Amino acid sequence: MPFNITAVKTSSNGVWQGDNPLNFAFPLLIVQTALIIAVSRSLAVLFKPLRQPKVIAEIVGGILLGPSALGRNTAYMDRIFPKWSMPILESVASIGLLFFLFLVGLELDLSSIRRSGKRAFGIAVAGITLPFIAGVGVAFVIRNTLYTAADRPGYAEFLVFMGVALSITAFPVLARILAELKLLTTQIGETAMAAAAFNDVAAWILLALAVALAGDGGEGGGEKKSPLVSLWVLLSGAGFVVFMLVVIRPGMKWVAKRGSPENDVVRESYVCLTLAGVMVSGFATDLIGIHSIFGAFVFGLTIPKDGEFGQRLIERIEDFVSGLLLPLYFATSGLKTDVAKIRGAESWGMLGLVVVTACAGKIVGTFVVAVMVKVPAREALTLGFLMNTKGLVELIVLNIGKEKKVLNDETFAILVLMALFTTFITTPTVMAIYKPARGTHRKLKDLSASDGSTKEELRILACLHGPANVSSLISLVESIRTTKILQLKLFVMHLMELTERSSSIIMVQRARKNGLPFVHRYRHGERHSSVIGGFEAYRQLGRVAVRPITAVSPLPTMHEDICHMAETKRVTMIILPFHKRWNVDHGHGHHHHQDGGDGNLPENVGHGWRLVNQRVLKNAPCSVAVLVDRGLGSIEAQNSSLDGSNVVERVCVVFFGGPDDREALELGGRMAEHPAVKVTVIRFLVSETFRSNAVTLRPAPSKGKEKNYAFLTTNVDPEKEKELDEGALEDFKSKWKEMVEYKEKEPNYIIEEILSIGQSKDFDLIVVGRGRLPSAEVAALAEHQAEHPELGPIGDVLASSINHIIPSILVVQQHNKAHVEDITISKIVSESSLSINGDTNV
């Protein structure tokens, strides 16, 4: 039935009164939105394995819902996407677009572009001019084949539109792809981002030009309009930009200063002011005659990038805009795309021509210039493909072109498919061409292998999640730093999770900017400088070279980054923070955990981080230590030991035997050299009861793996192990006899004994081996249900939150040279035989 658009009501009276909600604007909008989001989200899931950005899923979703696929059914089209509803849907989508471009402007850091210099600039210029010229060439062909003489658009605007359409690089999409491929923090990623930013700005200028030229359909509109109009439009556009940068920018600086949180509250009024500003600047550019999104983009550029304020704005707007409103915009593009309009060999030939020209222009242009500025060929090719991503801005250009009647349906469809195709090939080709070198697993030294006599440096990779880990890491590293010639080189790696949200990308760029790990602020309002500051201060105090690094990855692949970094930097040991932290409040015996431990509940960073630790322990190319932090290096811990001596840290090494324990012992020796560290070694001897019962370990059923400990499955000769243990101990005693207190114990119940060490207040840090080649006593513990199997049997007892342990724990795992598989062990069978150390007959 024909609708009079003025007769459309907003909401219906409901089904009972005989109204069909789909004939009313608002209910229909809800249905459309829900449908579009459902389709684009499910497609996004399907495209995930192909590593495709969300944009692709959204456009494809729109095409499927539109006249190309489902829309062939006219009844459906008239019901769900009737003609009269389109302006409404597009208005809502345009709000999303407005804010999204505001966010893009916020993310674009002009100063970083200035810094990345001539190289990126050259690459960007080439990446625009060549495709632009190619686009102009194609435009001639298309204009003559696909348009009838009557509706041909004016030459100027059509050429500019086609040029812009072919030469754009989508900045936001590129950022996502780079992050996915772990290239963001590399040199190539940096260049690509800067070049794309240049490209974006240039594209906007060209687009403004094209729109100014197009006016209202050019010659098709009957009487010709004077060329002066376009000139006026351009001039006032330029005036607008200048006004924004000269007048509004300082104003926004003031707002950001006032609005950034002193006490973690961004004042509502400032946020609202900014959001209104987006709307107003959009209106202003629309008034001038350039598209309204241009205004929002420029306004985004005026907001200072360094403070909290921008970050907060992004957090406020982002999910709603990019999750809900933006898919609508892409979908409306898809709805306008009718693939069926591309008829006959000629049209398909045009499509091929456009795709080839676009890709060739972009890739060749970028490649040639990149090689000229001395980028290696493979990287240059990668850059070419990266710069070939189209996406959002591309679609905006096409939609404006369609609105202004510069592009007809057929050309529009061809160009949309071109944008889809070029973006689609980016990820796979880049992955194929550019594999950043991930070295082979070569054996790095572990502590016991590096001989103390050589004057070489000890290299340690310390990972941290945030400011909370800093003090404990510093005090741990400080205690390892020997006072001898030995140089300590510390690589501090700040681990950041890459999420779906684009603000995580901004975090990365910020990380690049400081060169120091940027630390996402914790809720408690510490500034990120606290991490940097801590390590900076430490570097100046001690003879420690500190190199900050930032790793940004999705959690499932984070361990690759850590192991890869350990390999490239040739580290001896990786220190990981345990995924639980205890907030310490142990003063001098105040409330010694009488409250059942409630006051001391651990703060959990999340299961994802725990899995990261487990994977690192499994794949690390060197020794690994997991630090269970119960306030090591906190002020309280230091006060509690000031009893007149200069000992600041009291360390206990628990030794049972096996490679992990030897590594722990070696570490203890390192600590013993430090004047302010007092080391106690407690050796547990095999008691008689164990001598008579050999212990055989059985593999756990694969189901229960989460709950059981991993032991190494090499056929170990227990006698040889015993020899090695004795040798290590002898060596240790001879080297550090005077400095170390050495005790031997022969307990009947290990757990009780260990708990008594842990619950006493005698130590600040207990160093234990992970015990994957268990001596008989440790093996006997394998039957217990493991709370944290990755810490090994002893470490787990000490890390458990119910045992009221006071000191922090460091669980050490030696790098297993033969790369034998760990298997998880559950059952223990005791047999009476005279084997001493319990063969692990698995």
CSV table of C-alpha atoms in Angstrom, one decimal, residues 230-394:
chain,number,residue,atom,x,y,z
A,230,SER,CA,32.0,25.3,-5.2
A,231,LEU,CA,34.7,27.8,-4.5
A,232,TRP,CA,32.7,29.3,-1.7
A,233,VAL,CA,32.0,25.9,-0.2
A,234,LEU,CA,35.7,25.0,-0.2
A,235,LEU,CA,36.7,28.3,1.3
A,236,SER,CA,34.2,28.2,4.1
A,237,GLY,CA,35.2,24.6,4.7
A,238,ALA,CA,38.8,25.6,5.1
A,239,GLY,CA,37.7,28.5,7.3
A,240,PHE,CA,35.8,26.1,9.5
A,241,VAL,CA,38.9,23.8,9.9
A,242,VAL,CA,41.1,26.8,10.8
A,243,PHE,CA,38.5,28.1,13.2
A,244,MET,CA,38.3,24.7,14.9
A,245,LEU,CA,42.0,24.3,15.3
A,246,VAL,CA,42.7,27.9,16.3
A,247,VAL,CA,39.7,28.7,18.5
A,248,ILE,CA,38.1,25.5,19.6
A,249,ARG,CA,41.3,23.5,20.3
A,250,PRO,CA,42.5,25.6,23.2
A,251,GLY,CA,39.0,25.6,24.5
A,252,MET,CA,38.9,21.8,24.4
A,253,LYS,CA,42.3,21.8,26.1
A,254,TRP,CA,40.8,23.7,29.0
A,255,VAL,CA,37.7,21.5,29.1
A,256,ALA,CA,39.9,18.4,29.1
A,257,LYS,CA,41.9,19.8,31.9
A,258,ARG,CA,38.9,20.7,34.0
A,259,GLY,CA,37.1,17.5,33.1
A,260,SER,CA,39.9,15.0,33.7
A,261,PRO,CA,39.3,13.2,36.9
A,262,GLU,CA,41.0,14.5,40.0
A,263,ASN,CA,39.2,11.9,42.1
A,264,ASP,CA,38.2,9.5,39.3
A,265,VAL,CA,35.0,11.3,38.3
A,266,VAL,CA,34.8,12.9,34.9
A,267,ARG,CA,32.3,15.7,35.4
A,268,GLU,CA,29.1,14.9,33.5
A,269,SER,CA,28.7,18.4,32.3
A,270,TYR,CA,32.0,18.3,30.4
A,271,VAL,CA,31.2,15.0,28.7
A,272,CYS,CA,27.8,16.3,27.7
A,273,LEU,CA,29.3,19.5,26.4
A,274,THR,CA,31.7,17.5,24.2
A,275,LEU,CA,28.9,15.3,22.9
A,276,ALA,CA,26.9,18.4,22.0
A,277,GLY,CA,29.9,19.8,20.3
A,278,VAL,CA,30.0,16.8,18.0
A,279,MET,CA,26.5,17.5,16.9
A,280,VAL,CA,27.0,21.2,16.5
A,281,SER,CA,30.2,20.9,14.4
A,282,GLY,CA,28.4,18.3,12.3
A,283,PHE,CA,25.6,20.8,11.7
A,284,ALA,CA,28.0,23.5,10.9
A,285,THR,CA,29.7,21.6,8.1
A,286,ASP,CA,26.4,20.4,6.7
A,287,LEU,CA,25.3,24.1,6.6
A,288,ILE,CA,28.4,24.9,4.6
A,289,GLY,CA,27.6,22.1,2.2
A,290,ILE,CA,30.3,19.6,3.1
A,291,HIS,CA,28.9,16.5,4.7
A,292,SER,CA,28.2,16.7,8.4
A,293,ILE,CA,30.6,13.9,9.3
A,294,PHE,CA,33.5,16.1,8.3
A,295,GLY,CA,32.7,18.4,11.2
A,296,ALA,CA,32.6,15.6,13.7
A,297,PHE,CA,35.9,14.3,12.5
A,298,VAL,CA,37.6,17.7,12.8
A,299,PHE,CA,36.1,18.2,16.2
A,300,GLY,CA,37.6,14.9,17.3
A,301,LEU,CA,41.0,16.2,16.2
A,302,THR,CA,40.7,19.2,18.5
A,303,ILE,CA,40.5,17.2,21.6
A,304,PRO,CA,43.8,16.7,23.5
A,305,LYS,CA,45.0,13.2,23.2
A,306,ASP,CA,47.2,12.9,26.2
A,307,GLY,CA,44.9,13.2,29.2
A,308,GLU,CA,42.4,11.0,30.8
A,309,PHE,CA,39.5,12.9,29.2
A,310,GLY,CA,39.8,11.5,25.7
A,311,GLN,CA,40.1,8.0,27.1
A,312,ARG,CA,37.0,8.4,29.2
A,313,LEU,CA,35.0,9.8,26.3
A,314,ILE,CA,36.0,6.8,24.2
A,315,GLU,CA,35.0,4.5,27.0
A,316,ARG,CA,31.6,6.3,27.3
A,317,ILE,CA,30.7,6.4,23.6
A,318,GLU,CA,32.4,3.5,22.1
A,319,ASP,CA,30.4,0.4,22.8
A,320,PHE,CA,27.1,2.0,22.0
A,321,VAL,CA,28.3,3.5,18.8
A,322,SER,CA,30.4,0.8,17.3
A,323,GLY,CA,28.3,-2.0,18.7
A,324,LEU,CA,24.8,-0.8,17.9
A,325,LEU,CA,24.6,2.2,15.6
A,326,LEU,CA,27.6,1.7,13.3
A,327,PRO,CA,26.4,-1.7,12.0
A,328,LEU,CA,23.2,0.1,10.9
A,329,TYR,CA,25.3,2.4,8.7
A,330,PHE,CA,27.1,-0.4,7.0
A,331,ALA,CA,23.9,-2.3,6.6
A,332,THR,CA,22.2,0.6,5.0
A,333,SER,CA,25.1,0.7,2.5
A,334,GLY,CA,24.5,-3.0,1.9
A,335,LEU,CA,20.8,-2.4,1.5
A,336,LYS,CA,21.5,0.1,-1.3
A,337,THR,CA,23.9,-2.3,-3.0
A,338,ASP,CA,22.1,-4.4,-5.6
A,339,VAL,CA,24.5,-6.9,-7.1
A,340,ALA,CA,21.9,-7.9,-9.6
A,341,LYS,CA,22.4,-4.4,-11.2
A,342,ILE,CA,25.8,-5.5,-12.4
A,343,ARG,CA,24.5,-7.1,-15.6
A,344,GLY,CA,26.3,-8.4,-18.6
A,345,ALA,CA,29.9,-9.0,-19.5
A,346,GLU,CA,30.6,-5.3,-19.8
A,347,SER,CA,29.6,-4.5,-16.2
A,348,TRP,CA,31.5,-7.5,-14.7
A,349,GLY,CA,34.5,-6.5,-16.8
A,350,MET,CA,34.2,-3.0,-15.2
A,351,LEU,CA,34.2,-4.6,-11.8
A,352,GLY,CA,37.4,-6.6,-12.6
A,353,LEU,CA,38.9,-3.4,-14.0
A,354,VAL,CA,38.1,-1.4,-10.9
A,355,VAL,CA,39.4,-4.0,-8.5
A,356,VAL,CA,42.6,-4.5,-10.4
A,357,THR,CA,43.3,-0.8,-10.8
A,358,ALA,CA,42.6,-0.1,-7.1
A,359,CYS,CA,44.8,-2.9,-5.9
A,360,ALA,CA,47.6,-2.3,-8.4
A,361,GLY,CA,47.6,1.4,-7.9
A,362,LYS,CA,47.8,1.2,-4.2
A,363,ILE,CA,50.2,-1.7,-3.9
A,364,VAL,CA,52.5,-0.6,-6.7
A,365,GLY,CA,52.6,3.0,-5.6
A,366,THR,CA,53.3,2.2,-2.0
A,367,PHE,CA,55.8,-0.5,-2.9
A,368,VAL,CA,57.9,1.6,-5.2
A,369,VAL,CA,58.2,4.5,-2.8
A,370,ALA,CA,58.8,2.3,0.2
A,371,VAL,CA,61.7,0.6,-1.6
A,372,MET,CA,63.0,4.0,-2.6
A,373,VAL,CA,63.1,5.1,1.1
A,374,LYS,CA,65.1,1.9,1.8
A,375,VAL,CA,62.4,-0.3,3.3
A,376,PRO,CA,63.2,-4.0,2.6
A,377,ALA,CA,61.3,-5.4,-0.3
A,378,ARG,CA,59.2,-7.9,1.6
A,379,GLU,CA,58.1,-5.3,4.1
A,380,ALA,CA,57.4,-2.8,1.3
A,381,LEU,CA,55.1,-5.3,-0.3
A,382,THR,CA,53.4,-5.9,3.0
A,383,LEU,CA,52.9,-2.2,3.4
A,384,GLY,CA,51.3,-2.1,0.0
A,385,PHE,CA,48.8,-4.7,1.0
A,386,LEU,CA,48.2,-3.1,4.4
A,387,MET,CA,47.5,0.3,2.7
A,388,ASN,CA,45.0,-1.4,0.5
A,389,THR,CA,42.5,-1.8,3.2
A,390,LYS,CA,39.3,0.0,2.5
A,391,GLY,CA,36.4,0.0,4.8
A,392,LEU,CA,34.5,2.6,6.6
A,393,VAL,CA,35.6,5.9,5.0
A,394,GLU,CA,35.3,4.2,1.6
